[in-house]
mmCIF file of C-alpha atoms and ligand atoms in Angstrom:
data_model
loop_
_atom_site.group_PDB
_atom_site.id
_atom_site.type_symbol
_atom_site.label_atom_id
_atom_site.label_comp_id
_atom_site.label_asym_id
_atom_site.label_seq_id
_atom_site.Cartn_x
_atom_site.Cartn_y
_atom_site.Cartn_z
ATOM 1 C CA MET A 1 -36.019 -95.500 -150.510
ATOM 2 C CA LYS A 2 -35.048 -92.524 -152.703
ATOM 3 C CA GLU A 3 -38.962 -91.117 -153.301
ATOM 4 C CA LYS A 4 -39.476 -91.621 -148.793
ATOM 5 C CA LEU A 5 -35.949 -89.443 -148.569
ATOM 6 C CA GLN A 6 -36.880 -86.774 -150.642
ATOM 7 C CA LYS A 7 -40.346 -86.582 -149.432
ATOM 8 C CA ILE A 8 -38.701 -85.610 -145.974
ATOM 9 C CA ARG A 9 -36.892 -83.703 -147.428
ATOM 10 C CA GLU A 10 -38.775 -81.426 -148.321
ATOM 11 C CA GLN A 11 -40.869 -81.772 -146.070
ATOM 12 C CA ALA A 12 -38.307 -80.929 -143.555
ATOM 13 C CA MET A 13 -37.272 -78.111 -146.387
ATOM 14 C CA LYS A 14 -40.457 -76.570 -146.089
ATOM 15 C CA GLN A 15 -41.279 -76.846 -142.324
ATOM 16 C CA ILE A 16 -37.447 -75.352 -141.061
ATOM 17 C CA GLN A 17 -38.742 -72.087 -144.330
ATOM 18 C CA SER A 18 -42.418 -71.988 -142.067
ATOM 19 C CA ALA A 19 -40.588 -72.032 -138.862
ATOM 20 C CA GLU A 20 -41.387 -68.189 -137.480
ATOM 21 C CA SER A 21 -38.909 -69.265 -133.364
ATOM 22 C CA LEU A 22 -36.267 -71.243 -132.097
ATOM 23 C CA ASN A 23 -38.517 -73.154 -130.869
ATOM 24 C CA THR A 24 -39.808 -73.890 -133.682
ATOM 25 C CA LEU A 25 -36.167 -74.519 -135.866
ATOM 26 C CA ASN A 26 -35.924 -77.565 -132.409
ATOM 27 C CA ASP A 27 -38.717 -79.035 -132.597
ATOM 28 C CA VAL A 28 -38.097 -80.202 -136.416
ATOM 29 C CA ARG A 29 -34.733 -81.773 -135.142
ATOM 30 C CA VAL A 30 -36.504 -83.190 -133.614
ATOM 31 C CA ALA A 31 -39.134 -84.207 -135.347
ATOM 32 C CA ILE A 32 -37.280 -84.718 -137.968
ATOM 33 C CA LEU A 33 -33.226 -85.814 -136.808
ATOM 34 C CA GLY A 34 -33.911 -86.650 -133.125
ATOM 35 C CA LYS A 35 -34.021 -90.806 -131.833
ATOM 36 C CA LYS A 36 -37.462 -91.359 -132.778
ATOM 37 C CA GLY A 37 -37.545 -89.113 -135.866
ATOM 38 C CA GLU A 38 -38.736 -90.097 -139.775
ATOM 39 C CA LEU A 39 -34.165 -89.915 -140.768
ATOM 40 C CA THR A 40 -33.846 -92.154 -138.125
ATOM 41 C CA SER A 41 -36.433 -94.449 -137.993
ATOM 42 C CA VAL A 42 -35.041 -94.880 -142.043
ATOM 43 C CA LEU A 43 -31.684 -95.991 -140.818
ATOM 44 C CA LYS A 44 -33.256 -98.183 -138.672
ATOM 45 C CA GLY A 45 -35.372 -100.063 -141.878
ATOM 46 C CA MET A 46 -31.564 -100.341 -143.501
ATOM 47 C CA LYS A 47 -31.794 -104.028 -141.813
ATOM 48 C CA ASP A 48 -34.276 -104.347 -144.229
ATOM 49 C CA VAL A 49 -32.862 -103.387 -147.492
ATOM 50 C CA ALA A 50 -31.096 -106.199 -149.883
ATOM 51 C CA PRO A 51 -27.290 -105.845 -148.568
ATOM 52 C CA GLU A 52 -25.784 -104.542 -152.042
ATOM 53 C CA ASP A 53 -28.094 -101.362 -151.827
ATOM 54 C CA ARG A 54 -26.592 -100.864 -148.531
ATOM 55 C CA PRO A 55 -24.468 -98.466 -149.322
ATOM 56 C CA LYS A 56 -26.004 -96.918 -152.027
ATOM 57 C CA VAL A 57 -28.841 -95.893 -149.478
ATOM 58 C CA GLY A 58 -26.552 -96.089 -146.670
ATOM 59 C CA GLN A 59 -25.180 -92.505 -148.906
ATOM 60 C CA LEU A 60 -28.586 -91.669 -149.528
ATOM 61 C CA VAL A 61 -29.706 -91.111 -146.246
ATOM 62 C CA ASN A 62 -26.093 -89.867 -144.853
ATOM 63 C CA GLU A 63 -26.672 -86.338 -147.501
ATOM 64 C CA THR A 64 -30.346 -86.144 -147.462
ATOM 65 C CA ARG A 65 -29.165 -85.691 -143.334
ATOM 66 C CA GLU A 66 -26.149 -83.266 -143.523
ATOM 67 C CA GLU A 67 -28.155 -81.013 -145.860
ATOM 68 C CA ILE A 68 -31.076 -81.006 -143.548
ATOM 69 C CA GLU A 69 -28.859 -80.131 -140.997
ATOM 70 C CA ARG A 70 -26.679 -77.769 -142.840
ATOM 71 C CA VAL A 71 -30.330 -75.991 -143.853
ATOM 72 C CA LEU A 72 -31.500 -75.984 -139.709
ATOM 73 C CA GLU A 73 -27.735 -74.709 -138.716
ATOM 74 C CA GLN A 74 -28.198 -71.645 -140.612
ATOM 75 C CA ALA A 75 -31.849 -70.811 -140.908
ATOM 76 C CA LYS A 76 -30.616 -71.100 -136.504
ATOM 77 C CA LYS A 77 -27.925 -68.670 -137.640
ATOM 78 C CA LYS A 78 -30.126 -66.357 -139.223
ATOM 79 C CA MET A 79 -33.326 -66.558 -136.019
ATOM 80 C CA GLU A 80 -30.515 -66.052 -133.726
ATOM 81 C CA ALA A 81 -29.603 -62.543 -135.354
ATOM 82 C CA LEU A 82 -33.190 -61.445 -135.535
ATOM 83 C CA VAL A 83 -34.249 -62.509 -131.825
ATOM 84 C CA ARG A 84 -30.727 -60.563 -131.382
ATOM 85 C CA GLU A 85 -31.272 -57.198 -133.132
ATOM 86 C CA GLU A 86 -35.539 -57.173 -131.894
ATOM 87 C CA LYS A 87 -34.070 -57.404 -128.915
ATOM 88 C CA LEU A 88 -31.076 -54.296 -128.876
ATOM 89 C CA LYS A 89 -33.772 -52.278 -130.630
ATOM 90 C CA ALA A 90 -36.559 -52.567 -128.249
ATOM 91 C CA GLU A 91 -33.258 -52.558 -125.328
ATOM 92 C CA VAL A 92 -31.607 -48.550 -127.269
ATOM 93 C CA ILE A 93 -31.361 -45.879 -125.030
ATOM 94 C CA ASP A 94 -32.003 -42.169 -126.277
ATOM 95 C CA VAL A 95 -29.041 -40.685 -124.790
ATOM 96 C CA THR A 96 -30.861 -37.278 -125.886
ATOM 97 C CA LEU A 97 -33.161 -37.864 -122.861
ATOM 98 C CA PRO A 98 -33.782 -35.540 -120.430
ATOM 99 C CA ALA A 99 -31.909 -37.043 -117.385
ATOM 100 C CA LYS A 100 -33.717 -37.773 -114.396
ATOM 101 C CA LYS A 101 -33.727 -35.449 -111.515
ATOM 102 C CA ASN A 102 -31.971 -37.025 -108.759
ATOM 103 C CA GLN A 103 -33.684 -35.780 -105.913
ATOM 104 C CA ALA A 104 -30.796 -34.211 -102.798
ATOM 105 C CA GLY A 105 -31.249 -34.563 -99.393
ATOM 106 C CA HIS A 106 -31.763 -31.326 -97.272
ATOM 107 C CA ARG A 107 -31.156 -29.666 -94.235
ATOM 108 C CA HIS A 108 -33.852 -30.092 -91.902
ATOM 109 C CA PRO A 109 -34.568 -26.566 -89.818
ATOM 110 C CA ASN A 110 -33.166 -27.503 -86.680
ATOM 111 C CA THR A 111 -30.309 -28.580 -87.881
ATOM 112 C CA ILE A 112 -29.325 -25.508 -89.974
ATOM 113 C CA ALA A 113 -30.694 -23.464 -87.035
ATOM 114 C CA LEU A 114 -28.321 -25.329 -84.604
ATOM 115 C CA GLU A 115 -25.248 -24.648 -87.015
ATOM 116 C CA GLU A 116 -26.383 -21.080 -87.451
ATOM 117 C CA VAL A 117 -26.129 -21.379 -83.310
ATOM 118 C CA GLU A 118 -22.881 -23.491 -83.613
ATOM 119 C CA ARG A 119 -21.342 -21.421 -85.459
ATOM 120 C CA ILE A 120 -21.204 -18.359 -83.699
ATOM 121 C CA PHE A 121 -20.663 -19.987 -80.152
ATOM 122 C CA ILE A 122 -17.151 -21.277 -81.971
ATOM 123 C CA GLY A 123 -16.386 -18.013 -82.916
ATOM 124 C CA MET A 124 -15.709 -17.218 -80.041
ATOM 125 C CA GLY A 125 -13.551 -19.924 -78.364
ATOM 126 C CA TYR A 126 -16.403 -21.909 -77.520
ATOM 127 C CA GLU A 127 -15.805 -25.881 -77.636
ATOM 128 C CA VAL A 128 -18.858 -27.962 -78.967
ATOM 129 C CA VAL A 129 -19.650 -31.141 -76.778
ATOM 130 C CA GLU A 130 -22.428 -33.842 -76.226
ATOM 131 C CA GLY A 131 -24.398 -35.532 -73.022
ATOM 132 C CA PRO A 132 -26.239 -38.645 -72.467
ATOM 133 C CA GLU A 133 -29.759 -38.569 -73.663
ATOM 134 C CA ILE A 134 -30.188 -40.922 -70.412
ATOM 135 C CA GLU A 135 -30.117 -38.892 -67.843
ATOM 136 C CA TYR A 136 -29.351 -39.703 -63.725
ATOM 137 C CA ASP A 137 -31.584 -38.065 -61.608
ATOM 138 C CA LEU A 138 -28.554 -36.698 -59.282
ATOM 139 C CA TYR A 139 -27.443 -34.710 -62.945
ATOM 140 C CA ASN A 140 -30.438 -34.019 -64.515
ATOM 141 C CA PHE A 141 -31.969 -32.625 -60.866
ATOM 142 C CA GLU A 142 -30.107 -33.649 -57.628
ATOM 143 C CA LYS A 143 -26.588 -31.436 -58.785
ATOM 144 C CA LEU A 144 -28.536 -28.606 -60.556
ATOM 145 C CA ASN A 145 -29.187 -27.031 -57.182
ATOM 146 C CA ILE A 146 -32.936 -28.895 -57.845
ATOM 147 C CA PRO A 147 -32.658 -32.140 -53.985
ATOM 148 C CA ASP A 148 -35.603 -33.973 -53.886
ATOM 149 C CA GLY A 149 -39.235 -32.623 -52.819
ATOM 150 C CA HIS A 150 -37.954 -29.653 -55.356
ATOM 151 C CA PRO A 151 -41.137 -27.521 -56.167
ATOM 152 C CA ALA A 152 -38.689 -27.106 -59.681
ATOM 153 C CA LYS A 153 -38.751 -31.140 -59.972
ATOM 154 C CA ASP A 154 -42.416 -30.731 -60.239
ATOM 155 C CA GLU A 155 -42.696 -27.625 -62.945
ATOM 156 C CA GLN A 156 -40.591 -30.069 -65.163
ATOM 157 C CA ASP A 157 -42.597 -33.652 -66.329
ATOM 158 C CA THR A 158 -40.451 -35.978 -66.256
ATOM 159 C CA PHE A 159 -40.396 -39.671 -67.706
ATOM 160 C CA TYR A 160 -38.735 -41.596 -65.301
ATOM 161 C CA ILE A 161 -36.950 -45.063 -66.572
ATOM 162 C CA ASN A 162 -36.802 -45.525 -62.788
ATOM 163 C CA LYS A 163 -35.669 -43.584 -59.456
ATOM 164 C CA GLU A 164 -32.325 -43.277 -60.439
ATOM 165 C CA ILE A 165 -32.702 -42.526 -64.016
ATOM 166 C CA VAL A 166 -34.651 -40.773 -66.183
ATOM 167 C CA LEU A 167 -34.303 -38.689 -69.873
ATOM 168 C CA ARG A 168 -33.000 -35.528 -69.285
ATOM 169 C CA THR A 169 -35.490 -32.564 -69.456
ATOM 170 C CA GLN A 170 -32.858 -30.338 -69.638
ATOM 171 C CA THR A 171 -29.201 -30.329 -71.183
ATOM 172 C CA SER A 172 -28.527 -28.309 -68.044
ATOM 173 C CA PRO A 173 -27.841 -31.487 -66.695
ATOM 174 C CA CYS A 174 -24.092 -31.714 -69.617
ATOM 175 C CA GLN A 175 -23.121 -28.194 -67.383
ATOM 176 C CA ALA A 176 -22.149 -30.361 -63.619
ATOM 177 C CA ARG A 177 -21.041 -33.207 -66.212
ATOM 178 C CA VAL A 178 -17.812 -30.844 -67.711
ATOM 179 C CA MET A 179 -17.590 -29.634 -64.350
ATOM 180 C CA GLU A 180 -16.570 -33.159 -63.119
ATOM 181 C CA GLN A 181 -13.538 -33.152 -64.951
ATOM 182 C CA GLY A 182 -12.372 -30.212 -63.795
ATOM 183 C CA LYS A 183 -10.418 -29.184 -66.311
ATOM 184 C CA LEU A 184 -10.913 -25.253 -66.100
ATOM 185 C CA PRO A 185 -11.396 -22.781 -67.971
ATOM 186 C CA ILE A 186 -14.162 -23.673 -69.613
ATOM 187 C CA ARG A 187 -15.721 -22.238 -72.575
ATOM 188 C CA MET A 188 -18.051 -24.312 -73.537
ATOM 189 C CA ILE A 189 -22.144 -25.396 -75.390
ATOM 190 C CA ALA A 190 -23.969 -28.834 -75.259
ATOM 191 C CA PRO A 191 -26.835 -28.807 -77.597
ATOM 192 C CA GLY A 192 -29.046 -32.008 -78.095
ATOM 193 C CA ARG A 193 -32.693 -33.721 -76.839
ATOM 194 C CA VAL A 194 -34.999 -33.184 -74.591
ATOM 195 C CA PHE A 195 -38.067 -35.474 -73.094
ATOM 196 C CA ARG A 196 -40.997 -33.428 -71.419
ATOM 197 C CA SER A 197 -43.612 -34.912 -70.876
ATOM 198 C CA ASP A 198 -46.266 -32.515 -72.868
ATOM 199 C CA GLU A 199 -48.606 -32.613 -74.302
ATOM 200 C CA VAL A 200 -48.184 -31.886 -78.226
ATOM 201 C CA ASP A 201 -50.073 -28.894 -79.460
ATOM 202 C CA ALA A 202 -48.335 -25.371 -81.893
ATOM 203 C CA THR A 203 -45.947 -24.859 -78.893
ATOM 204 C CA HIS A 204 -44.763 -28.534 -77.165
ATOM 205 C CA SER A 205 -43.427 -31.848 -78.002
ATOM 206 C CA PRO A 206 -42.582 -34.554 -75.564
ATOM 207 C CA SER A 207 -39.662 -34.906 -77.441
ATOM 208 C CA PHE A 208 -37.388 -31.674 -78.377
ATOM 209 C CA HIS A 209 -33.403 -29.805 -78.367
ATOM 210 C CA GLN A 210 -31.555 -27.025 -76.521
ATOM 211 C CA VAL A 211 -28.504 -25.797 -76.580
ATOM 212 C CA GLU A 212 -26.541 -25.385 -73.204
ATOM 213 C CA GLY A 213 -24.030 -23.088 -72.885
ATOM 214 C CA LEU A 214 -21.542 -22.570 -69.707
ATOM 215 C CA VAL A 215 -18.341 -20.774 -68.862
ATOM 216 C CA VAL A 216 -16.695 -20.923 -66.326
ATOM 217 C CA ASP A 217 -13.133 -19.134 -65.486
ATOM 218 C CA LYS A 218 -11.180 -16.556 -62.492
ATOM 219 C CA ASN A 219 -13.212 -12.981 -63.477
ATOM 220 C CA ILE A 220 -16.020 -14.215 -64.866
ATOM 221 C CA THR A 221 -19.513 -11.321 -64.110
ATOM 222 C CA PHE A 222 -22.996 -10.556 -65.310
ATOM 223 C CA ALA A 223 -20.848 -7.925 -67.754
ATOM 224 C CA ASP A 224 -19.933 -10.977 -69.711
ATOM 225 C CA LEU A 225 -23.394 -12.394 -69.808
ATOM 226 C CA LYS A 226 -24.830 -9.508 -70.908
ATOM 227 C CA GLY A 227 -21.666 -9.025 -73.739
ATOM 228 C CA THR A 228 -21.600 -12.559 -74.670
ATOM 229 C CA LEU A 229 -24.895 -12.469 -75.938
ATOM 230 C CA GLU A 230 -26.365 -9.414 -76.551
ATOM 231 C CA GLU A 231 -23.663 -10.042 -79.629
ATOM 232 C CA PHE A 232 -24.905 -13.736 -79.522
ATOM 233 C CA ALA A 233 -28.390 -12.267 -80.599
ATOM 234 C CA LYS A 234 -26.993 -9.513 -82.974
ATOM 235 C CA GLU A 235 -25.265 -12.028 -85.128
ATOM 236 C CA LEU A 236 -28.290 -14.749 -84.986
ATOM 237 C CA PHE A 237 -31.370 -12.089 -85.559
ATOM 238 C CA GLY A 238 -29.677 -9.374 -87.417
ATOM 239 C CA PRO A 239 -27.459 -6.196 -85.956
ATOM 240 C CA ASP A 240 -30.334 -3.836 -84.763
ATOM 241 C CA THR A 241 -31.499 -6.876 -82.634
ATOM 242 C CA LYS A 242 -31.750 -4.792 -78.763
ATOM 243 C CA THR A 243 -32.037 -7.339 -75.799
ATOM 244 C CA LYS A 244 -33.570 -7.032 -72.469
ATOM 245 C CA PHE A 245 -32.683 -8.829 -69.863
ATOM 246 C CA ARG A 246 -35.530 -9.636 -67.072
ATOM 247 C CA PRO A 247 -34.952 -11.393 -63.026
ATOM 248 C CA HIS A 248 -35.783 -14.813 -63.416
ATOM 249 C CA HIS A 249 -35.270 -17.544 -60.973
ATOM 250 C CA PHE A 250 -33.537 -20.942 -61.993
ATOM 251 C CA PRO A 251 -32.520 -23.219 -59.126
ATOM 252 C CA PHE A 252 -28.699 -23.648 -60.385
ATOM 253 C CA THR A 253 -28.404 -19.787 -61.249
ATOM 254 C CA GLU A 254 -27.894 -16.229 -59.041
ATOM 255 C CA PRO A 255 -28.599 -14.044 -59.930
ATOM 256 C CA SER A 256 -31.038 -15.820 -63.248
ATOM 257 C CA ALA A 257 -32.140 -13.350 -65.947
ATOM 258 C CA GLU A 258 -34.261 -14.397 -69.177
ATOM 259 C CA VAL A 259 -33.184 -13.165 -72.300
ATOM 260 C CA ASP A 260 -35.898 -11.196 -74.197
ATOM 261 C CA VAL A 261 -34.879 -10.085 -78.526
ATOM 262 C CA SER A 262 -36.186 -6.859 -79.874
ATOM 263 C CA CYS A 263 -38.659 -8.064 -82.750
ATOM 264 C CA PHE A 264 -36.348 -8.300 -85.743
ATOM 265 C CA LYS A 265 -40.043 -8.629 -87.974
ATOM 266 C CA CYS A 266 -41.159 -5.337 -86.407
ATOM 267 C CA GLY A 267 -38.462 -3.916 -84.531
ATOM 268 C CA GLY A 268 -39.882 -4.092 -81.372
ATOM 269 C CA LYS A 269 -42.606 -1.406 -82.602
ATOM 270 C CA GLY A 270 -44.737 -4.271 -81.590
ATOM 271 C CA CYS A 271 -47.218 -6.888 -84.472
ATOM 272 C CA ARG A 272 -48.677 -9.938 -85.098
ATOM 273 C CA PHE A 273 -45.218 -11.950 -84.821
ATOM 274 C CA CYS A 274 -44.443 -10.455 -81.199
ATOM 275 C CA LYS A 275 -47.811 -10.357 -80.049
ATOM 276 C CA GLY A 276 -47.688 -6.636 -79.412
ATOM 277 C CA SER A 277 -44.859 -6.193 -77.327
ATOM 278 C CA GLY A 278 -42.033 -5.970 -79.551
ATOM 279 C CA TRP A 279 -40.638 -8.209 -77.587
ATOM 280 C CA ILE A 280 -40.149 -12.616 -77.739
ATOM 281 C CA GLU A 281 -38.230 -14.465 -75.925
ATOM 282 C CA ILE A 282 -35.263 -16.676 -76.574
ATOM 283 C CA LEU A 283 -33.758 -18.226 -73.605
ATOM 284 C CA GLY A 284 -32.434 -17.962 -69.485
ATOM 285 C CA CYS A 285 -29.064 -17.778 -67.976
ATOM 286 C CA GLY A 286 -27.286 -16.482 -65.533
ATOM 287 C CA MET A 287 -24.546 -17.114 -63.123
ATOM 288 C CA VAL A 288 -23.793 -19.904 -62.116
ATOM 289 C CA HIS A 289 -24.706 -20.340 -58.479
ATOM 290 C CA PRO A 290 -21.699 -21.013 -55.663
ATOM 291 C CA HIS A 291 -23.312 -24.725 -54.994
ATOM 292 C CA VAL A 292 -23.604 -26.259 -58.191
ATOM 293 C CA LEU A 293 -19.277 -24.966 -58.600
ATOM 294 C CA GLU A 294 -19.580 -26.588 -55.134
ATOM 295 C CA MET A 295 -21.166 -29.593 -56.166
ATOM 296 C CA CYS A 296 -18.902 -29.621 -59.268
ATOM 297 C CA GLY A 297 -15.181 -29.422 -57.028
ATOM 298 C CA ILE A 298 -15.282 -26.412 -58.150
ATOM 299 C CA ASP A 299 -13.913 -24.039 -55.399
ATOM 300 C CA PRO A 300 -16.155 -20.522 -55.956
ATOM 301 C CA GLU A 301 -14.701 -18.061 -53.878
ATOM 302 C CA GLN A 302 -11.281 -18.614 -56.968
ATOM 303 C CA TYR A 303 -13.984 -19.462 -60.054
ATOM 304 C CA THR A 304 -17.323 -17.723 -61.229
ATOM 305 C CA GLY A 305 -19.236 -19.103 -64.381
ATOM 306 C CA PHE A 306 -22.451 -17.923 -66.531
ATOM 307 C CA ALA A 307 -24.756 -20.208 -67.851
ATOM 308 C CA PHE A 308 -26.965 -20.558 -70.329
ATOM 309 C CA GLY A 309 -29.965 -22.930 -72.092
ATOM 310 C CA MET A 310 -32.515 -22.050 -75.132
ATOM 311 C CA GLY A 311 -34.687 -24.641 -77.417
ATOM 312 C CA LEU A 312 -33.508 -25.274 -79.900
ATOM 313 C CA GLU A 313 -36.700 -25.307 -82.432
ATOM 314 C CA ARG A 314 -37.896 -22.048 -80.997
ATOM 315 C CA ILE A 315 -35.292 -20.402 -82.232
ATOM 316 C CA ALA A 316 -35.423 -21.875 -86.294
ATOM 317 C CA LEU A 317 -39.468 -21.092 -86.455
ATOM 318 C CA LEU A 318 -38.823 -17.282 -85.114
ATOM 319 C CA LYS A 319 -35.277 -17.427 -87.875
ATOM 320 C CA TYR A 320 -38.143 -18.676 -90.078
ATOM 321 C CA GLU A 321 -40.875 -17.486 -89.029
ATOM 322 C CA ILE A 322 -42.692 -20.967 -89.161
ATOM 323 C CA ASP A 323 -45.948 -20.486 -86.828
ATOM 324 C CA ASP A 324 -45.827 -24.301 -85.305
ATOM 325 C CA MET A 325 -44.041 -26.649 -84.064
ATOM 326 C CA ARG A 326 -45.480 -29.756 -85.501
ATOM 327 C CA LEU A 327 -44.314 -29.093 -88.931
ATOM 328 C CA LEU A 328 -41.116 -29.047 -87.471
ATOM 329 C CA TYR A 329 -41.716 -33.236 -86.742
ATOM 330 C CA GLU A 330 -43.900 -34.388 -89.108
ATOM 331 C CA ASN A 331 -40.906 -34.880 -92.177
ATOM 332 C CA ASP A 332 -43.022 -33.355 -95.087
ATOM 333 C CA ILE A 333 -40.764 -32.410 -97.770
ATOM 334 C CA ARG A 334 -43.237 -29.293 -99.006
ATOM 335 C CA PHE A 335 -42.318 -28.496 -95.415
ATOM 336 C CA LEU A 336 -39.235 -28.770 -95.651
ATOM 337 C CA GLY A 337 -38.089 -28.152 -99.128
ATOM 338 C CA GLN A 338 -38.742 -24.389 -98.229
ATOM 339 C CA PHE A 339 -35.804 -23.936 -96.273
HETATM 340 N N1 DAH B 401 -31.958 -25.434 -68.664
HETATM 341 C C1 DAH B 401 -33.057 -24.506 -68.135
HETATM 342 C C2 DAH B 401 -34.984 -24.891 -69.031
HETATM 343 O O1 DAH B 401 -35.363 -26.115 -69.333
HETATM 344 C C3 DAH B 401 -32.804 -23.186 -68.939
HETATM 345 C C4 DAH B 401 -31.950 -22.908 -68.097
HETATM 346 C C5 DAH B 401 -31.661 -21.659 -67.573
HETATM 347 C C6 DAH B 401 -30.576 -22.970 -68.786
HETATM 348 C C7 DAH B 401 -30.507 -21.006 -67.336
HETATM 349 C C8 DAH B 401 -29.411 -22.395 -68.436
HETATM 350 C C9 DAH B 401 -29.525 -21.216 -67.055
HETATM 351 O O2 DAH B 401 -27.910 -22.783 -68.601
HETATM 352 O O3 DAH B 401 -28.425 -20.166 -66.524
HETATM 353 O O4 DAH B 401 -35.625 -24.273 -68.740
#
């Protein structure tokens, strides 16, 4: 019996020493001390030992077990420390490495242009308002002096939701909405997205942005309109910018004009940028038609006003000398990162 125990002990020590993982250590424990382990089976064989020898043998078995347990525990602790060390080594952080660069977001050229336009008009005492992108035909056309059957309605390739509701083709309906509120005087700009059933090309998109402007007060004249837009152009394109008002027609203004600015690239001499003319068209404007004032509840005998509307993309393209509008919508970071 003694020899048997000795053998078990020696074998256990050897196995524990050569064990290379916690799992193997556990296997050793089960094989020797487990329910069906070698030492356990020795204990079970105690019944065959002569009664007078039992205490002695029992003590021997216990001693053997205790020793194996102690050595196992030691080996386990050593192994755990080793594992922990390996893990720490693997997870080590080199604080001297250069940090990963965080790619910060960037304002879109459209946004930059809009903020510039807003800054200029806010500086002149204008309020910034917004209107719905899904608009009643009534506001998009009717109240702007474009009744059913008016040829101007055909010019705008409209997305109709139904007969009464459209995706707004212009920001001009904001004029009617603000005037109807009846708070006078009015000095506002209304930026926003507009929609037209246009094919995409270098200068067209079915969805683009406009900025509308409206001033209504007593004694507003065309001189106010001219002065305001001249100042605006100078602020936006530089102090040497000249403006030209060309007669035009819009149903909701009378008289109406289109405004050209002297080419900021060549100063008006004519270049590729202004297609040789020295001038670049930037917006439409005019004195608010008395009938429009009336339809929106304002007495045209007492009040007059002017309005203007410009394409935001056009401003952005001009300011940054971009020659294809599609670049503004593709969201290619290599392009957008340049502004
Ligand atoms: N809404 C016009 C368009 O989309 C632009 C415009 C012209 C707006 C004259 C105005 C204006 O307010 O007075 O072409």
